[in-house]
């Protein structure tokens, strides 16, 4: 359980790091918290020739509020997100998702950027970022581009990021009044990853009707996705038990559901319905000013 | 190819030339000879290798030693020198002794360091909060009940001192 030998770089700023990824591209791996990469390297499932440790780039750490958005640096740890007063106040869903990741030690090291770039099919942040309609910022020496979360996750462990790009920050729109969000997850008991994770965000409008809704799903398919048919079933309607039940029943519609030793595809579909209903109920309650 | 790192472990400064692929747990055990930090699963799941890096509990089998360059590390060997220990055992260590918080002891160093971080963050944890805080530390012997009681003992002792 010792990684294969590699050449190690620890750039102190983003420019230096960008030059290194440009030079070593495909043969290099970025190292952030190391909680996805190092386990793979120890199993020799990954044996990069170069490791570029971006952990010392101060500018990529921390959360701030800017123009109605939370801007979260790629190297912000799960613990920092979970315990940030700013995140708790502005975007409870996100703090809730961070708090559900792995265990204390994993949250102390793992980072937002690493989780999104890795795109594990059972990771928690992808569902949250989809429901929040966040933008993921990728930077190369040629400049930056903002990728909508809805386009970012392409396939199993595959995203829109190019080898010469570094994920530098995530921008999360801060919801206005009458909005609420929640994350609900069934843990796979051994690893802590999501068997099913559902992020729901709801805005209530006139007559308590659902003005807008977004549902992000993880653990269910090869990559996280928006449950579009369920969203359509809810939009413009007044929420009640029957409607929520019907909509929650559609969150895996048209989706090629994963089945593995931890749970069959049928089991995941059944559980997805239950957790979607719970996430929606909590999001609606919070949008209405109640605690949930 | 050696890389130079400087770390402070249990209050003592070390400078070492190491291979970049050396894991922190192997650095502590094999280079510094601090074998109190255990290796259980090697796969980031059991928490036996937990140490504090700059005050936060970390699985040292899932961190390169070079990532710790410039950091302060506390292992089980260093707990008696922390302010909370006040010259004796650390109250969490004492709790494990008094409340029978261990059987074989394999998980104990990691378990204790996770508990130390918890009590620094939250001096009055509920039982559920204690269980949540040690969720990354597996114990095959105790069934956890006595571990929870050990942490409760330490929390009480630390609180009584502050008054
Ligand atoms: C025991 C255990 C339990 C876990 N449980 C969960 C869980 O319940 N839910 C969950 O979501 N996750 C879980 N994880 C994964 C954890 O959240 C990881 O920390 C996370 O997936 C990766 O973040 P990292 O910073 O550690 O990335 P690293 O491991 O450092 O990197 C992961 C990958 O992303 C790339 N990368 C990293 N940063 C960037 C960047 N800024 N730009 C471009 N590419 C980058 C790396 O090159 C690498 O390929 C668990 C991990 C462990 C070990
Ligand atoms: S040995 Fe590090 S987590 Fe098990
Ligand atoms: S006391 Fe034996 S593993 Fe915990």
Coordinates of C-alpha atoms and ligand atoms in Angstrom, one line a residue:
Chain A
X1 CA 0.0 0.0 0.0
X2 CA 2.7 2.4 -1.0
X3 CA 2.3 4.7 -4.0
X4 CA 4.5 4.2 -7.0
X5 CA 7.3 6.8 -7.2
X6 CA 6.6 10.2 -8.7
X7 CA 8.1 13.6 -9.1
X8 CA 6.6 16.1 -6.7
X9 CA 5.9 19.8 -7.1
X10 CA 4.4 22.2 -4.5
X11 CA 3.7 25.4 -6.4
X12 CA 3.1 28.4 -4.1
X13 CA 0.7 30.3 -6.3
X14 CA -1.7 29.7 -9.1
X15 CA 0.5 30.9 -12.0
X16 CA 3.2 28.5 -11.0
X17 CA 0.7 25.7 -10.8
X18 CA -0.8 26.5 -14.2
X19 CA 2.6 26.5 -15.8
X20 CA 3.2 23.0 -14.4
X21 CA -0.1 21.6 -15.6
X22 CA 0.5 23.1 -19.0
X23 CA 3.9 21.5 -19.1
X24 CA 3.0 18.1 -17.7
X25 CA -0.7 17.8 -18.6
X26 CA -1.7 14.2 -19.1
X27 CA 1.2 12.7 -17.1
X28 CA 0.4 14.8 -14.0
X29 CA -2.2 14.6 -11.2
X30 CA -3.1 17.6 -9.1
X31 CA -3.1 16.8 -5.4
X32 CA -5.6 18.7 -3.2
X33 CA -6.8 16.9 0.0
X34 CA -5.6 13.6 -1.4
X35 CA -8.6 11.7 -0.1
X36 CA -9.6 10.3 -3.5
X37 CA -6.2 10.4 -5.2
X38 CA -4.0 8.9 -2.5
X39 CA -6.2 5.8 -1.9
X40 CA -6.1 5.2 -5.7
X41 CA -2.3 5.7 -5.8
X42 CA -1.8 3.3 -2.8
X43 CA -3.7 0.7 -4.7
X44 CA -1.6 1.6 -7.8
X45 CA -4.8 2.2 -9.7
X46 CA -3.3 5.5 -10.4
X47 CA 0.4 6.0 -10.9
X48 CA 1.0 9.5 -12.2
X49 CA 4.5 10.5 -13.2
X50 CA 4.2 13.9 -11.7
X51 CA 2.2 15.0 -8.6
X52 CA 1.4 18.7 -8.4
X53 CA 0.4 19.5 -4.8
X54 CA -1.8 22.6 -5.0
X55 CA -2.5 22.5 -1.2
X56 CA -0.2 25.5 -0.5
X57 CA -1.9 28.0 -2.8
X58 CA -3.5 30.3 -0.2
X59 CA -5.7 32.1 -2.7
X60 CA -7.8 29.0 -3.4
X61 CA -8.8 28.6 0.3
X62 CA -11.9 30.0 1.9
X63 CA -15.5 31.2 1.4
X64 CA -16.6 34.8 0.6
X65 CA -19.8 36.6 -0.5
X66 CA -19.6 38.6 -3.7
X67 CA -22.4 40.1 -5.9
X68 CA -25.2 37.9 -4.4
X69 CA -23.1 34.7 -4.6
X70 CA -21.0 32.6 -2.4
X71 CA -17.6 32.1 -3.8
X72 CA -16.0 29.0 -2.5
X73 CA -12.3 28.4 -3.2
X74 CA -11.4 25.0 -4.6
X75 CA -9.2 24.1 -1.6
X76 CA -11.9 24.9 1.0
X77 CA -12.2 21.7 3.1
X78 CA -15.5 20.0 3.7
X79 CA -15.0 20.9 7.4
X80 CA -14.6 24.6 6.5
X81 CA -17.8 24.5 4.5
X82 CA -19.7 22.6 7.1
X83 CA -18.7 25.0 9.9
X84 CA -18.8 28.3 8.0
X85 CA -21.4 30.7 9.5
X86 CA -21.7 32.4 6.1
X87 CA -22.5 29.1 4.4
X88 CA -25.0 28.1 7.1
X89 CA -26.8 31.4 6.8
X90 CA -26.8 31.8 3.1
X91 CA -27.0 28.2 1.9
X92 CA -27.9 25.6 4.5
X93 CA -28.2 22.9 1.8
X94 CA -24.5 23.2 1.1
X95 CA -23.4 23.1 4.7
X96 CA -25.7 20.1 5.2
X97 CA -24.2 18.2 2.2
X98 CA -20.6 19.0 3.5
X99 CA -21.5 17.7 6.9
X100 CA -22.7 14.3 5.5
X101 CA -19.4 13.6 3.8
X102 CA -17.4 10.6 5.1
X103 CA -16.2 11.2 8.7
X104 CA -14.4 13.9 10.7
X105 CA -10.9 13.1 9.4
X106 CA -12.1 13.0 5.7
X107 CA -13.8 16.3 6.2
X108 CA -10.6 17.8 7.7
X109 CA -8.6 17.0 4.5
X110 CA -11.0 16.7 1.5
X111 CA -11.8 19.7 -0.6
X112 CA -14.7 21.0 -2.6
X113 CA -12.6 21.3 -5.8
X114 CA -11.2 17.7 -5.4
X115 CA -14.6 16.3 -4.9
X116 CA -16.1 18.0 -7.9
X117 CA -13.1 17.2 -10.2
X118 CA -13.0 13.6 -9.1
X119 CA -16.8 13.2 -9.8
X120 CA -17.3 10.0 -7.9
X121 CA -20.8 8.8 -8.8
X122 CA -21.6 8.6 -5.0
X123 CA -20.1 12.0 -4.0
X124 CA -22.3 14.5 -2.2
X125 CA -21.3 17.9 -3.5
X126 CA -22.2 17.2 -7.2
X127 CA -25.9 16.8 -6.2
X128 CA -25.8 20.0 -4.2
X129 CA -24.1 22.0 -6.9
X130 CA -26.7 20.9 -9.4
X131 CA -29.6 21.8 -7.2
X132 CA -28.0 25.2 -6.4
X133 CA -27.3 25.9 -10.1
X134 CA -23.7 26.7 -9.2
X135 CA -21.0 27.6 -11.6
X136 CA -17.7 25.8 -11.5
X137 CA -14.7 27.9 -12.6
X138 CA -11.9 26.3 -14.5
X139 CA -8.7 28.2 -15.1
X140 CA -5.8 27.6 -17.5
X141 CA -3.0 29.8 -18.5
X142 CA -5.3 31.0 -21.3
X143 CA -7.9 32.4 -18.8
X144 CA -10.9 31.2 -16.9
X145 CA -14.3 29.8 -17.9
X146 CA -17.4 29.3 -15.8
X147 CA -19.1 25.9 -16.4
X148 CA -22.7 25.5 -15.2
X149 CA -22.9 22.6 -12.8
X150 CA -25.6 21.1 -15.2
X151 CA -22.9 20.7 -17.9
X152 CA -20.0 19.8 -15.7
X153 CA -20.6 16.1 -14.9
X154 CA -20.2 14.1 -18.1
X155 CA -19.8 10.5 -17.1
X156 CA -18.4 8.2 -14.4
X157 CA -15.5 10.1 -12.9
X158 CA -15.5 12.3 -15.9
X159 CA -16.1 16.1 -16.1
X160 CA -15.7 18.9 -18.5
X161 CA -12.3 19.8 -17.0
X162 CA -9.3 19.7 -19.4
X163 CA -5.9 18.4 -18.3
X164 CA -4.4 21.9 -18.5
X165 CA -7.1 23.3 -16.3
X166 CA -7.4 23.8 -12.5
X167 CA -10.7 24.1 -10.8
X168 CA -10.3 27.3 -8.9
X169 CA -13.6 28.2 -7.4
X170 CA -17.3 27.5 -7.3
X171 CA -19.9 30.2 -7.4
X172 CA -23.2 29.5 -5.7
X173 CA -26.1 32.0 -6.2
X174 CA -27.6 33.0 -2.8
X175 CA -31.3 32.3 -2.8
X176 CA -33.7 35.1 -2.1
X177 CA -36.7 35.2 0.2
X178 CA -39.2 32.4 0.2
X179 CA -36.5 29.9 -0.8
X180 CA -35.3 26.8 0.9
X181 CA -33.0 23.9 0.3
X182 CA -32.1 20.6 1.9
X183 CA -29.8 17.6 1.4
X184 CA -30.9 14.1 2.4
X185 CA -28.7 11.1 2.2
X186 CA -28.7 7.4 2.8
X187 CA -25.1 6.4 3.8
X188 CA -23.4 3.3 2.6
X189 CA -22.5 2.3 6.1
X190 CA -18.9 1.1 5.5
X191 CA -17.6 4.0 3.4
X192 CA -20.0 6.8 4.2
X193 CA -20.6 7.5 0.6
X194 CA -24.1 8.1 -0.7
X195 CA -26.2 5.1 -1.7
X196 CA -28.6 7.8 -2.6
X197 CA -28.3 11.5 -2.0
X198 CA -30.9 14.1 -2.9
X199 CA -30.4 17.9 -2.9
X200 CA -33.6 19.9 -3.3
X201 CA -34.1 23.7 -3.7
X202 CA -37.5 25.3 -3.8
X203 CA -38.8 28.9 -4.2
X204 CA -42.4 29.6 -3.3
X205 CA -44.4 32.2 -5.1
X206 CA -47.9 33.6 -5.1
X207 CA -50.5 31.5 -3.4
X208 CA -47.8 29.3 -1.9
X209 CA -47.2 27.7 -5.3
X210 CA -43.8 26.3 -6.3
X211 CA -42.3 29.1 -8.4
X212 CA -39.0 27.2 -9.1
X213 CA -37.5 23.9 -8.1
X214 CA -34.3 22.1 -8.7
X215 CA -33.4 18.5 -7.6
X216 CA -29.9 17.1 -7.8
X217 CA -29.4 13.4 -7.5
X218 CA -26.3 11.4 -6.6
X219 CA -25.4 7.8 -6.0
X220 CA -28.1 6.6 -8.4
X221 CA -26.4 6.8 -11.8
X222 CA -22.9 7.0 -13.4
X223 CA -22.9 10.7 -12.6
X224 CA -24.9 13.2 -10.7
X225 CA -27.9 14.6 -12.6
X226 CA -31.0 16.9 -12.3
X227 CA -34.3 15.1 -11.9
X228 CA -36.0 17.1 -14.7
X229 CA -39.3 15.2 -15.0
X230 CA -39.8 15.4 -11.2
X231 CA -39.1 19.1 -11.4
X232 CA -41.6 19.6 -14.2
X233 CA -44.2 17.8 -12.2
X234 CA -43.8 20.3 -9.3
X235 CA -43.4 23.6 -11.1
X236 CA -46.3 26.0 -10.6
X237 CA -48.2 23.7 -8.3
X238 CA -49.2 24.0 -4.7
X239 CA -47.2 21.4 -2.7
X240 CA -49.1 18.7 -0.9
X241 CA -48.4 15.1 0.2
X242 CA -49.9 13.6 -3.0
X243 CA -48.1 15.9 -5.4
X244 CA -44.7 15.4 -3.6
X245 CA -45.2 11.7 -3.5
X246 CA -45.9 11.6 -7.3
X247 CA -43.0 13.9 -8.1
X248 CA -40.6 12.0 -5.9
X249 CA -41.6 8.8 -7.7
X250 CA -40.2 10.2 -10.9
X251 CA -36.7 11.2 -9.8
X252 CA -35.1 8.1 -11.5
X253 CA -37.3 8.2 -14.6
X254 CA -35.3 7.7 -17.8
X255 CA -32.1 7.1 -15.8
X256 CA -29.8 4.1 -16.1
X257 CA -29.7 3.2 -12.4
X258 CA -26.6 1.8 -10.8
X259 CA -26.7 -1.6 -9.1
X260 CA -23.8 -3.0 -7.1
X261 CA -22.9 -5.2 -4.1
X262 CA -24.2 -2.4 -1.8
X263 CA -27.7 -2.1 -3.4
X264 CA -29.5 -3.3 -6.6
X265 CA -30.7 -0.8 -9.1
X266 CA -34.3 -1.5 -8.0
X267 CA -33.4 -0.8 -4.3
X268 CA -31.7 2.5 -5.3
X269 CA -34.8 3.6 -7.3
X270 CA -37.0 2.8 -4.3
X271 CA -34.8 4.6 -1.8
X272 CA -34.3 7.6 -4.2
X273 CA -38.1 8.1 -4.1
X274 CA -38.1 8.2 -0.3
X275 CA -35.1 10.5 0.1
X276 CA -36.4 12.8 -2.7
X277 CA -39.7 13.2 -0.8
X278 CA -37.8 14.0 2.4
X279 CA -35.5 16.5 0.8
X280 CA -38.5 18.2 -0.9
X281 CA -40.5 18.4 2.3
X282 CA -37.6 19.9 4.2
X283 CA -36.9 22.4 1.4
X284 CA -40.5 23.5 1.2
X285 CA -40.8 23.9 5.0
X286 CA -37.7 26.0 5.0
X287 CA -38.9 28.1 2.1
X288 CA -42.0 28.8 4.2
X289 CA -39.9 30.0 7.1
X290 CA -40.1 26.8 9.2
X291 CA -37.2 24.8 10.5
X292 CA -36.7 21.3 9.1
Chain B
X1 CA 15.2 11.4 -4.8
X2 CA 15.0 13.1 -1.5
X3 CA 13.0 16.1 -0.5
X4 CA 13.7 18.1 2.6
X5 CA 10.8 18.7 5.1
X6 CA 10.6 20.4 8.4
X7 CA 8.0 19.4 10.9
X8 CA 7.3 19.9 14.5
X9 CA 6.2 16.6 16.1
X10 CA 5.0 16.7 19.8
X11 CA 6.8 20.0 20.2
X12 CA 10.2 18.8 18.8
X13 CA 11.6 20.1 15.5
X14 CA 12.7 17.6 12.9
X15 CA 14.3 18.1 9.5
X16 CA 14.3 15.0 7.3
X17 CA 15.1 14.1 3.7
X18 CA 12.4 11.8 2.4
X19 CA 11.0 10.3 -0.7
X20 CA 7.8 12.2 -1.9
X21 CA 5.8 9.0 -1.8
X22 CA 6.4 8.3 1.9
X23 CA 3.1 8.4 3.8
X24 CA 2.9 10.5 6.9
X25 CA 2.2 7.4 9.0
X26 CA 5.4 5.7 7.8
X27 CA 7.4 8.8 8.4
X28 CA 6.2 9.0 12.0
X29 CA 6.7 5.3 12.7
X30 CA 9.7 4.4 10.7
X31 CA 11.7 7.6 10.3
X32 CA 11.0 9.1 13.7
X33 CA 10.4 5.9 15.6
X34 CA 7.0 7.0 17.0
X35 CA 5.2 3.7 16.8
X36 CA 2.3 4.8 19.0
X37 CA 0.4 5.7 15.8
X38 CA -1.0 2.4 14.4
X39 CA -1.7 1.2 10.9
X40 CA -4.9 -0.7 10.7
X41 CA -6.6 -0.9 7.3
X42 CA -4.2 1.2 5.2
X43 CA -7.2 2.1 3.1
X44 CA -8.4 5.3 4.8
X45 CA -11.3 3.6 6.6
X46 CA -10.3 2.6 10.2
X47 CA -8.8 5.7 11.7
X48 CA -6.1 3.8 13.7
X49 CA -3.5 6.1 12.1
X50 CA -5.2 9.3 13.2
X51 CA -2.9 12.1 14.4
X52 CA -3.5 15.9 14.8
X53 CA -2.0 18.0 12.0
X54 CA -2.1 21.7 12.9
X55 CA -4.8 20.7 15.4
X56 CA -7.1 18.8 13.1
X57 CA -7.6 15.0 13.2
X58 CA -6.2 13.4 10.0
X59 CA -5.7 9.8 8.8
X60 CA -2.0 9.8 8.5
X61 CA -2.1 6.9 6.0
X62 CA -3.9 9.2 3.6
X63 CA -1.5 12.0 3.6
X64 CA 2.0 12.3 2.2
X65 CA 4.7 13.3 4.6
X66 CA 5.7 16.1 2.2
X67 CA 2.2 17.5 2.6
X68 CA 2.9 18.0 6.3
X69 CA 6.0 20.1 5.6
X70 CA 5.9 23.1 7.9
X71 CA 3.1 21.6 10.1
X72 CA 2.8 20.9 13.8
X73 CA 1.8 17.3 14.5
X74 CA 0.6 15.7 17.7
X75 CA 0.7 11.9 18.1
X76 CA -0.4 9.8 21.1
X77 CA 3.2 10.1 22.5
X78 CA 2.9 13.9 22.7
X79 CA -0.4 14.1 24.6
X80 CA 1.1 14.3 28.1
X81 CA 2.9 17.4 27.0
X82 CA -0.3 19.3 25.9
X83 CA -1.7 22.0 28.2
X84 CA -4.8 19.9 28.9
X85 CA -2.6 17.2 30.5
X86 CA -1.4 19.6 33.2
X87 CA 1.7 17.4 33.9
X88 CA -0.1 14.0 34.1
X89 CA -2.0 12.0 31.6
X90 CA -4.3 13.9 29.2
X91 CA -7.8 13.7 30.6
X92 CA -8.9 11.7 27.5
X93 CA -6.2 9.2 28.3
X94 CA -7.3 9.1 31.9
X95 CA -10.9 8.6 30.8
X96 CA -9.9 5.5 28.7
X97 CA -8.1 4.2 31.8
X98 CA -10.9 4.9 34.3
X99 CA -13.8 3.9 32.1
X100 CA -12.2 0.8 30.5
X101 CA -12.3 2.4 27.1
X102 CA -10.1 -0.2 25.5
X103 CA -9.5 -3.9 25.2
X104 CA -6.8 -4.8 22.8
X105 CA -5.8 -1.1 22.4
X106 CA -5.2 -1.2 18.7
X107 CA -7.7 1.6 17.9
X108 CA -7.0 3.5 21.0
X109 CA -4.3 6.1 19.9
X110 CA -6.4 7.2 17.0
X111 CA -9.6 7.1 18.9
X112 CA -8.0 9.3 21.6
X113 CA -6.8 11.9 19.1
X114 CA -10.2 12.2 17.5
X115 CA -11.7 12.7 20.9
X116 CA -9.1 15.4 21.8
X117 CA -10.1 17.3 18.7
X118 CA -13.8 17.0 19.6
X119 CA -13.3 18.3 23.1
X120 CA -11.3 21.3 21.8
X121 CA -14.1 22.1 19.3
X122 CA -17.0 21.3 21.7
X123 CA -16.3 21.1 25.4
X124 CA -19.8 19.7 26.2
X125 CA -20.7 17.1 23.6
X126 CA -23.8 15.0 23.8
X127 CA -23.6 11.3 23.5
X128 CA -24.7 11.6 19.8
X129 CA -22.1 14.2 19.2
X130 CA -19.4 11.9 20.6
X131 CA -20.5 9.0 18.5
X132 CA -20.5 11.3 15.4
X133 CA -17.0 12.5 16.2
X134 CA -15.5 9.0 16.4
X135 CA -17.4 7.7 13.3
X136 CA -14.1 7.6 11.5
X137 CA -12.5 5.4 14.1
X138 CA -13.4 1.7 14.1
X139 CA -13.1 -0.5 17.2
X140 CA -13.4 -4.3 16.9
X141 CA -13.4 -4.9 20.6
X142 CA -15.3 -2.6 22.9
X143 CA -18.7 -2.0 21.2
X144 CA -17.9 1.7 21.7
X145 CA -20.0 2.2 24.9
X146 CA -17.0 2.4 27.2
X147 CA -15.3 4.7 24.7
X148 CA -18.2 7.1 24.8
X149 CA -18.1 7.0 28.6
X150 CA -14.3 7.7 28.5
X151 CA -14.9 10.8 26.4
X152 CA -17.7 11.9 28.7
X153 CA -15.4 11.5 31.7
X154 CA -12.7 13.6 30.0
X155 CA -15.2 16.3 29.0
X156 CA -16.4 16.6 32.6
X157 CA -12.9 16.7 34.0
X158 CA -11.8 19.4 31.5
X159 CA -14.9 21.5 32.3
X160 CA -14.5 21.2 36.0
X161 CA -11.0 22.6 35.7
X162 CA -12.1 25.7 33.8
X163 CA -14.4 26.8 36.6
Ligands
LIG1 C1 -13.0 7.0 3.9 C2 -13.5 8.0 2.9 C3 -14.9 8.3 2.9 C4 -15.4 9.2 2.0 N1 -16.7 9.5 2.0 C5 -17.2 10.4 1.2 C6 -18.6 10.7 1.2 O1 -19.4 10.2 2.0 N2 -19.1 11.6 0.3 C7 -18.2 12.2 -0.6 O2 -18.7 13.1 -1.4 N3 -16.9 12.0 -0.6 C8 -16.4 11.1 0.2 N4 -15.1 10.8 0.2 C9 -14.2 11.5 -0.8 C10 -13.7 12.8 -0.2 O3 -14.7 13.7 -0.1 C11 -12.6 13.4 -1.1 O4 -11.9 14.3 -0.3 C12 -13.0 14.1 -2.3 O5 -13.7 13.3 -3.2 C13 -11.7 14.5 -3.1 O6 -11.2 15.7 -2.6 P1 -9.7 15.9 -2.3 O7 -9.5 17.3 -2.1 O8 -9.3 14.9 -1.3 O9 -9.1 15.5 -3.8 P2 -7.8 14.7 -4.3 O10 -7.9 13.3 -3.8 O11 -6.6 15.5 -3.9 O12 -8.0 14.8 -5.8 C14 -9.1 14.0 -6.4 C15 -9.0 14.2 -7.9 O13 -9.4 15.5 -8.3 C16 -8.3 16.2 -9.0 N5 -8.3 17.5 -8.4 C17 -8.2 17.9 -7.1 N6 -8.3 19.2 -7.0 C18 -8.5 19.7 -8.2 C19 -8.6 21.1 -8.7 N7 -8.7 22.1 -7.9 N8 -8.7 21.2 -10.1 C20 -8.7 20.1 -10.9 N9 -8.5 18.9 -10.5 C21 -8.4 18.7 -9.2 C22 -7.0 15.4 -8.6 O14 -6.1 15.5 -9.6 C23 -7.6 14.0 -8.5 O15 -7.7 13.4 -9.8 C24 -14.5 9.9 1.1 C25 -13.1 9.6 1.1 C26 -12.6 8.7 2.0 C27 -11.2 8.4 2.0
LIG2 S1 -4.7 2.8 8.7 FE1 -5.2 4.8 8.1 S2 -7.4 4.7 8.2 FE2 -6.9 2.7 8.6
LIG3 S1 -9.9 -1.9 21.7 FE1 -9.4 -3.4 20.2 S2 -9.9 -2.4 18.4 FE2 -10.6 -1.0 19.8

